[in-house]
XYZ file of C-alpha atoms in Angstrom:
567
model
C 187.198 78.134 57.060
C 184.981 79.099 59.982
C 186.653 79.963 63.276
C 184.000 77.912 65.055
C 185.008 74.300 64.515
C 183.234 71.053 65.199
C 184.027 69.760 68.720
C 185.306 66.573 67.110
C 188.171 68.650 65.672
C 189.383 69.867 69.069
C 191.838 67.032 69.797
C 193.624 67.556 66.481
C 193.792 71.308 67.104
C 195.249 70.759 70.582
C 197.912 68.370 69.283
C 198.899 70.759 66.472
C 199.043 73.732 68.831
C 201.288 71.787 71.201
C 203.601 71.002 68.276
C 203.673 74.740 67.489
C 204.795 75.590 71.025
C 208.518 76.443 70.637
C 209.742 74.657 73.768
C 208.117 71.394 72.701
C 210.861 70.818 70.134
C 213.534 71.501 72.753
C 211.842 69.071 75.128
C 211.969 66.416 72.434
C 215.695 67.004 72.036
C 216.275 66.561 75.762
C 214.184 63.475 76.436
C 212.010 60.966 74.692
C 208.571 62.405 74.001
C 205.807 60.907 71.870
C 205.806 61.732 68.179
C 203.071 63.909 66.691
C 200.945 60.949 65.659
C 201.082 59.423 69.148
C 200.290 62.778 70.759
C 197.274 63.124 68.495
C 196.075 59.630 69.377
C 196.546 60.247 73.104
C 194.632 63.527 73.071
C 191.858 61.938 71.015
C 191.598 59.046 73.454
C 191.400 61.460 76.392
C 188.611 63.378 74.660
C 186.751 60.138 73.932
C 186.933 58.860 77.528
C 185.913 62.243 78.862
C 182.910 62.370 76.567
C 181.700 58.789 76.958
C 182.593 57.973 80.587
C 182.753 61.235 82.528
C 180.388 63.689 80.814
C 177.209 61.570 81.179
C 177.492 61.847 84.978
C 177.645 65.650 85.022
C 173.987 66.687 84.901
C 172.650 63.853 87.117
C 175.339 64.554 89.731
C 174.395 68.226 89.727
C 170.728 67.348 90.292
C 171.173 64.709 92.974
C 174.360 65.865 94.717
C 176.001 64.053 97.622
C 174.653 63.094 101.037
C 175.713 61.628 104.362
C 174.406 58.221 105.403
C 175.597 56.389 108.505
C 178.267 59.058 109.022
C 179.793 58.485 105.562
C 179.436 60.404 102.315
C 177.482 58.832 99.462
C 178.408 60.158 96.024
C 176.268 60.131 92.847
C 175.568 56.852 91.070
C 178.250 55.835 88.609
C 181.131 57.718 90.178
C 183.038 54.705 91.447
C 182.980 52.794 88.154
C 183.803 55.893 86.110
C 186.720 56.869 88.330
C 188.212 53.423 88.140
C 187.771 53.426 84.350
C 189.642 56.724 84.075
C 192.405 55.306 86.265
C 192.657 52.067 84.310
C 193.004 54.090 81.112
C 196.091 55.742 82.612
C 194.540 59.200 82.674
C 195.146 59.803 86.386
C 198.889 59.461 86.016
C 199.875 60.709 82.583
C 202.767 62.781 83.930
C 203.538 60.672 87.017
C 206.850 58.808 86.942
C 206.699 55.263 85.595
C 208.417 54.024 88.759
C 205.261 55.043 90.623
C 202.817 53.501 88.178
C 202.322 56.508 85.915
C 203.047 56.927 82.220
C 206.015 59.259 82.701
C 204.820 61.663 80.008
C 205.488 65.411 79.977
C 203.306 67.722 82.069
C 202.468 69.452 78.792
C 200.520 66.373 77.712
C 198.526 66.463 80.930
C 197.849 70.138 80.160
C 196.667 69.086 76.696
C 194.422 66.224 77.835
C 193.182 67.489 81.187
C 190.769 70.182 79.952
C 188.653 67.586 78.132
C 187.943 65.886 81.470
C 187.563 69.128 83.410
C 185.005 70.447 80.940
C 183.123 67.147 80.878
C 182.421 67.078 84.614
C 184.213 69.622 86.844
C 182.723 68.263 90.075
C 183.736 64.641 89.431
C 187.257 65.698 88.474
C 187.846 67.443 91.800
C 188.821 64.049 93.209
C 191.260 63.439 90.375
C 192.797 66.879 90.842
C 193.550 66.524 94.526
C 194.788 62.951 94.058
C 197.107 63.957 91.229
C 198.475 66.848 93.304
C 199.012 64.467 96.208
C 200.975 62.140 93.917
C 203.326 64.987 93.047
C 203.611 65.952 96.707
C 204.380 62.441 97.884
C 206.919 61.929 95.110
C 208.702 65.087 96.235
C 208.711 64.782 100.036
C 207.543 61.338 101.232
C 209.925 58.558 102.194
C 210.422 55.814 99.626
C 208.142 53.314 101.349
C 205.216 55.744 101.650
C 205.597 56.919 98.060
C 205.775 53.322 96.811
C 202.657 52.358 98.739
C 200.456 55.338 97.929
C 201.273 56.810 94.537
C 200.517 53.693 92.419
C 197.172 53.328 94.215
C 196.332 56.987 93.549
C 197.296 56.642 89.892
C 195.156 53.526 89.437
C 192.112 55.142 91.011
C 191.941 52.550 93.802
C 192.747 55.160 96.468
C 192.064 58.884 96.627
C 193.625 61.866 98.363
C 192.653 65.271 99.694
C 194.461 68.492 100.538
C 193.608 69.605 104.107
C 194.726 73.166 104.795
C 191.797 75.439 105.717
C 190.255 75.600 109.189
C 187.356 77.610 110.662
C 189.733 80.453 111.654
C 192.492 79.872 109.121
C 191.803 80.104 105.404
C 194.465 81.746 103.285
C 196.107 82.897 106.536
C 197.687 79.499 107.191
C 199.811 80.856 110.016
C 196.694 80.641 112.205
C 196.251 76.883 111.770
C 195.424 75.211 115.095
C 195.283 71.517 114.180
C 198.093 69.925 116.142
C 200.214 66.823 115.732
C 201.948 65.284 118.763
C 204.718 62.698 118.586
C 204.302 59.867 121.085
C 206.977 57.923 122.904
C 206.648 55.229 120.271
C 207.525 57.719 117.524
C 203.984 57.735 116.135
C 202.303 61.056 115.397
C 198.707 61.755 116.441
C 196.730 64.509 114.772
C 193.764 66.357 116.302
C 191.801 69.314 114.963
C 189.270 70.502 112.398
C 189.602 71.057 108.658
C 187.028 72.626 106.322
C 186.458 73.118 102.583
C 187.880 69.658 101.849
C 186.863 68.439 98.395
C 185.950 64.748 98.536
C 186.972 64.803 102.204
C 184.926 61.645 102.502
C 183.553 59.516 99.669
C 182.669 56.024 98.526
C 184.501 56.240 95.202
C 187.844 54.802 96.326
C 188.772 52.151 98.874
C 190.974 54.453 100.943
C 191.568 58.182 101.373
C 194.849 59.860 102.264
C 194.584 63.340 103.747
C 197.625 65.530 103.015
C 197.393 67.767 106.042
C 199.144 70.754 107.622
C 199.348 70.604 111.407
C 201.252 72.455 114.099
C 204.120 70.497 115.657
C 206.089 73.173 117.463
C 205.623 76.265 119.582
C 206.755 78.694 116.891
C 204.096 81.170 115.818
C 202.898 81.586 112.251
C 203.954 79.163 109.552
C 207.253 78.090 111.091
C 205.642 75.554 113.403
C 203.697 73.779 110.653
C 204.514 70.290 109.446
C 203.071 68.162 106.674
C 201.400 64.806 107.287
C 199.669 62.013 105.438
C 196.662 60.935 107.496
C 194.833 57.880 106.063
C 191.117 57.561 106.744
C 191.685 53.900 107.619
C 194.635 52.051 109.097
C 196.401 49.074 107.558
C 193.983 46.695 109.313
C 190.972 48.490 107.832
C 189.876 50.195 111.055
C 188.844 53.860 111.045
C 191.648 56.255 111.936
C 189.959 58.926 114.008
C 188.734 60.866 110.956
C 185.066 61.866 110.794
C 182.930 64.000 108.493
C 180.614 66.451 110.248
C 178.853 68.015 107.268
C 178.787 68.598 103.514
C 178.635 72.242 102.476
C 175.550 73.385 100.553
C 177.121 75.164 97.602
C 176.178 77.284 94.607
C 177.674 74.737 92.233
C 179.873 71.642 92.036
C 177.051 69.697 93.669
C 178.640 66.419 92.606
C 181.754 67.199 94.647
C 181.264 66.736 98.413
C 182.959 69.663 100.169
C 183.425 68.362 103.679
C 184.165 69.565 107.175
C 186.391 66.963 108.832
C 187.317 66.221 112.404
C 190.587 64.535 113.380
C 190.788 62.951 116.832
C 194.133 61.348 117.696
C 194.371 60.193 114.091
C 197.566 58.377 113.145
C 199.613 60.597 110.859
C 202.807 59.992 108.914
C 205.258 62.883 108.815
C 206.129 63.954 105.285
C 209.560 65.450 104.912
C 211.067 67.618 107.622
C 209.171 68.740 110.727
C 208.485 72.473 110.719
C 208.903 72.724 106.950
C 205.329 71.868 106.023
C 204.433 75.016 104.115
C 207.533 75.193 101.873
C 207.164 71.483 101.127
C 203.525 71.994 100.202
C 204.597 74.124 97.250
C 205.542 70.923 95.424
C 201.802 70.596 95.020
C 200.692 74.233 94.743
C 201.924 74.825 91.201
C 200.105 71.693 90.041
C 196.882 72.947 91.628
C 197.212 76.362 89.982
C 197.758 74.763 86.595
C 194.776 72.518 87.291
C 192.532 75.532 87.934
C 193.558 77.016 84.597
C 192.709 73.705 82.918
C 189.345 73.628 84.673
C 188.500 77.067 83.326
C 189.675 76.143 79.846
C 187.680 72.903 79.772
C 184.456 74.645 80.742
C 185.125 77.529 78.335
C 185.579 75.155 75.404
C 182.331 73.314 76.091
C 180.402 76.530 76.695
C 181.646 77.944 73.387
C 180.713 74.727 71.587
C 177.230 74.828 73.111
C 176.727 78.453 72.126
C 177.856 77.882 68.548
C 175.709 74.760 68.103
C 172.696 76.663 69.384
C 173.435 79.679 67.174
C 173.535 77.450 64.083
C 170.131 75.927 64.878
C 168.216 78.831 66.417
C 166.444 80.879 63.746
C 165.408 84.478 64.318
C 165.357 87.624 62.206
C 166.059 88.299 58.563
C 163.657 89.591 55.910
C 160.037 89.277 57.135
C 158.900 87.764 53.858
C 161.532 85.031 53.979
C 162.370 82.192 56.338
C 164.176 83.346 59.504
C 167.936 83.010 59.466
C 170.145 81.168 61.922
C 171.251 83.657 64.545
C 174.903 82.834 63.826
C 174.430 85.000 60.721
C 173.856 88.117 62.826
C 176.967 90.233 63.298
C 176.440 90.783 67.007
C 176.059 87.063 67.672
C 179.191 86.328 65.640
C 181.002 88.985 67.667
C 180.021 87.276 70.896
C 181.049 83.860 69.613
C 184.362 85.147 68.313
C 185.113 86.797 71.646
C 184.466 83.494 73.421
C 186.544 81.528 70.940
C 189.421 84.002 71.106
C 189.542 83.964 74.880
C 189.493 80.174 74.880
C 192.235 79.641 72.298
C 194.524 82.254 73.851
C 194.158 80.484 77.195
C 194.809 77.096 75.600
C 198.024 78.331 73.979
C 199.184 79.874 77.264
C 198.478 76.682 79.229
C 200.464 74.605 76.745
C 203.335 77.102 76.953
C 203.241 76.871 80.725
C 203.128 73.070 80.719
C 206.130 72.859 78.399
C 208.033 75.325 80.593
C 207.291 73.248 83.680
C 208.744 70.231 81.888
C 211.837 72.120 80.752
C 212.441 73.485 84.248
C 212.846 69.856 85.334
C 214.556 68.364 82.299
C 216.726 71.108 80.792
C 220.393 70.074 80.842
C 221.676 73.654 81.013
C 221.356 74.994 84.568
C 220.831 78.612 83.505
C 218.156 77.619 81.001
C 216.414 75.470 83.616
C 216.457 78.416 86.035
C 214.929 80.648 83.362
C 212.098 78.179 82.814
C 211.477 77.916 86.556
C 211.395 81.709 86.847
C 208.921 81.952 83.983
C 206.668 79.286 85.520
C 206.590 81.105 88.852
C 205.818 84.377 87.033
C 203.086 82.974 84.800
C 201.178 80.722 87.199
C 199.303 83.509 89.061
C 197.986 84.756 85.707
C 197.106 81.303 84.387
C 195.200 80.486 87.569
C 193.353 83.808 87.706
C 192.441 84.231 84.072
C 191.791 80.553 83.496
C 189.204 80.840 86.259
C 187.742 83.998 84.761
C 187.625 82.502 81.273
C 185.559 79.575 82.511
C 183.005 81.742 84.294
C 182.836 84.566 81.743
C 182.562 82.211 78.775
C 179.750 80.308 80.470
C 178.051 83.663 81.032
C 178.626 84.562 77.382
C 177.082 81.285 76.289
C 173.989 82.025 78.367
C 173.747 85.383 76.595
C 173.913 83.749 73.165
C 171.248 81.210 74.127
C 169.080 83.943 75.617
C 166.254 82.724 77.844
C 167.050 79.100 76.985
C 170.499 79.498 78.485
C 169.005 80.538 81.797
C 167.124 77.261 82.109
C 168.363 73.915 83.346
C 167.454 72.405 79.980
C 170.832 73.643 78.717
C 174.154 72.942 80.471
C 175.560 76.463 80.484
C 173.750 77.640 83.613
C 175.346 74.766 85.518
C 178.716 75.665 84.027
C 178.308 79.200 85.344
C 177.554 77.936 88.855
C 180.316 75.354 88.807
C 183.038 77.785 87.737
C 182.344 80.701 90.074
C 184.509 79.138 92.780
C 187.573 78.824 90.525
C 188.593 82.401 91.284
C 188.354 81.687 95.024
C 190.055 78.405 95.832
C 193.798 77.748 95.500
C 194.353 81.411 96.335
C 191.870 84.154 95.487
C 192.488 86.478 92.564
C 193.586 89.215 94.967
C 196.178 86.903 96.518
C 197.430 85.929 93.059
C 197.784 89.620 92.167
C 199.811 90.416 95.276
C 202.012 87.382 94.625
C 202.509 88.480 91.005
C 203.631 91.961 92.022
C 205.513 91.503 95.278
C 207.174 88.156 94.635
C 207.334 87.738 90.878
C 208.144 91.345 89.914
C 209.866 92.728 92.989
C 211.846 89.596 93.823
C 211.802 87.418 90.695
C 213.144 87.564 87.166
C 210.310 85.950 85.245
C 209.487 89.283 83.580
C 212.865 89.308 81.844
C 212.348 85.761 80.563
C 208.865 86.637 79.321
C 210.039 89.730 77.457
C 212.756 87.760 75.689
C 210.359 85.031 74.562
C 207.494 87.300 73.602
C 209.514 89.852 71.645
C 211.306 87.074 69.727
C 208.004 85.584 68.535
C 206.579 89.013 67.771
C 209.590 89.745 65.589
C 209.094 86.449 63.746
C 205.466 87.421 63.138
C 206.415 90.513 61.132
C 206.971 88.457 57.989
C 203.490 86.940 58.350
C 201.430 89.890 59.591
C 203.273 93.154 60.187
C 200.217 94.932 61.583
C 199.577 92.197 64.136
C 203.233 92.216 65.165
C 203.147 95.980 65.674
C 199.967 95.758 67.762
C 201.421 93.002 69.936
C 204.701 94.849 70.386
C 202.825 97.942 71.529
C 200.967 95.976 74.204
C 204.116 94.278 75.480
C 206.006 97.597 75.536
C 203.248 99.230 77.562
C 203.422 96.389 80.049
C 207.193 96.746 80.294
C 206.854 100.465 81.065
C 204.178 99.774 83.664
C 206.439 97.160 85.265
C 209.187 99.757 85.590
C 206.782 102.108 87.344
C 205.669 99.460 89.831
C 209.219 98.315 90.480
C 209.782 101.752 91.979
C 207.062 101.117 94.577
C 208.976 98.523 96.590
C 209.313 101.006 99.443
C 205.557 101.715 99.267
C 204.015 98.222 99.457
C 200.542 99.499 100.355
C 200.439 101.589 97.181
C 201.677 98.556 95.269
C 198.935 96.402 96.753
C 196.302 98.919 95.628
C 197.423 98.502 92.018
C 198.319 94.818 92.104
C 195.144 93.561 90.435
C 195.483 96.076 87.628
C 199.075 94.992 87.152
C 198.047 91.334 87.007
C 195.456 92.200 84.339
C 198.069 94.126 82.372
C 200.366 91.115 82.539
C 197.660 88.899 81.077
C 197.109 91.433 78.289
C 200.803 91.151 77.438
C 200.719 87.339 77.545
C 197.562 87.374 75.409
C 199.282 89.551 72.798
C 202.186 87.091 72.724
C 199.870 84.107 72.331
C 197.861 85.960 69.660
C 200.891 86.250 67.392
C 201.657 82.587 68.023
C 198.170 81.656 66.811
C 198.597 83.854 63.738
C 201.974 82.353 62.802
C 200.924 78.777 63.582
C 197.708 79.129 61.594
C 199.560 80.567 58.633
C 201.946 77.614 58.542
C 199.593 74.719 59.331
C 196.477 74.047 57.218
C 194.860 72.348 60.214
C 195.064 75.602 62.178
C 193.890 78.085 59.561
C 191.018 79.182 61.798
C 193.398 80.557 64.419
C 194.758 83.718 62.727
C 191.298 85.305 62.855
C 191.157 84.505 66.558
C 194.570 86.081 67.136
C 193.753 89.231 65.194
C 190.448 89.683 66.978
C 192.161 89.353 70.354
C 194.793 91.918 69.420
C 192.041 94.284 68.315
C 190.412 94.063 71.757
C 193.598 94.223 73.836
C 194.367 97.929 73.452
C 191.247 98.898 75.382
C 191.745 96.180 77.980
C 195.340 97.279 78.501
C 194.293 100.894 79.045
C 191.778 99.823 81.693
C 194.376 97.628 83.420
C 196.939 100.447 83.453
C 194.379 102.781 85.000
C 193.634 100.230 87.734
C 197.335 99.582 88.343
C 197.923 103.286 88.921
C 195.045 103.640 91.382
C 196.092 106.131 94.115
C 196.065 104.585 97.554
C 194.634 107.861 98.856
C 191.316 107.074 97.159
C 191.057 103.821 99.092
C 192.150 105.363 102.382
C 189.528 108.091 102.009
C 186.734 105.569 101.500
């Protein structure tokens, strides 16, 4: 069976791979989850809606973009109807609690379905992503009345939401935020300031927009004086609420997503949670956004791989000069490129499903110690999922362009747009460098996710020995090298600058170890399930490539700080 499957087979593969994720069975024992048949139907329905409703808007939205008319943003034709259709199908609230209008399904099912939408139209789905994150945030920190009013409207697609953090002088350094909220004598809060880089900061897709916004409420410096607010664009009577859009950024990609600069002038805001605790409370949303970025990268990578394989089957070049030219998929170098793309994609898919299941178990596990282990693993794995999900999207789009050759560089084919759209994934929601520092200084030096990972990975590697002893040995070697490197970097806690110099290399080494773990999962799952028989080849190829990637990551992780200080 060819590794490169028909796109119509993807939903079945996703459902089977979810079933092969070890924690999925445990989740089913703890709470009611859909059976395999229902999961398959749900994933298939998500793929169908993504392909028929969302994907057709992608290329036109990229060409025409968004504009400002009469001080309001106008989005591409078809957005409003499509967004409402996605909401009515329940796809904006798969994992949102039923009490708030969602379907109450596991996060893992959102991780399974989401990439189909993200790959179909990344720009359009930026609105869904921020609105879904806002639903999680409001469920965690808003009062009951606010949550009851807003979350069902966000889930239905009637209302939308944004995340307003960045300012002209405060990007990742949120302690420099200047936007201020003042409480009046009547108890009402008024927000004034500027926010930038706000996806769908203004739009005509939904009837109302809620801005989840960080603003300064006290005199404390840094992050301690920040509080979290919900600032609607309109008040209950329909009047504007002191929120204005000053410009839409002209971007490299994601032209169908209006990235806005917003002004707030005495806008009515509703305090979320406790004053002065805005940043810690915001983390109820951050992990959802990091998972979302991984799903965005995966969705684009899948479609780029499909495009490259379809082209390679049809494009004919080479072969004996006295015979008809052969399809380029027959050439070894082209097959190598396709296999590399497929392997990177399937490894990422398996890791995202593992992460989604762990996020569910961290919330639903009845044993407190087990729940804490899942939470520690999620915190440890998210920086890698975000970073290498982003890289997979961009690099796979680039690989698809290479397979298509000159055709891939033209707008006639969708992969050049995919390349432009995905470049920003490694920047927003925390740059790759920030993720690397977080992975080293918080997750290794202060966390225990590494221990949880080693236990899970080595157990599956051991189980793989009966199926493929060579693959198990290769995976064990990669994981052992990562464990040794972790011990070295643990000793650098008193030399944080040296640790920072090697943080990116360490993050890359961590992903090599996770990739080795997921590779053996693909091999074992494919050996046991006839529907997944294409996956062992993917796993073995990835293991073959990992030794070199691990060596490069180790070299980068051990980079002497003196070399940087001399520069």
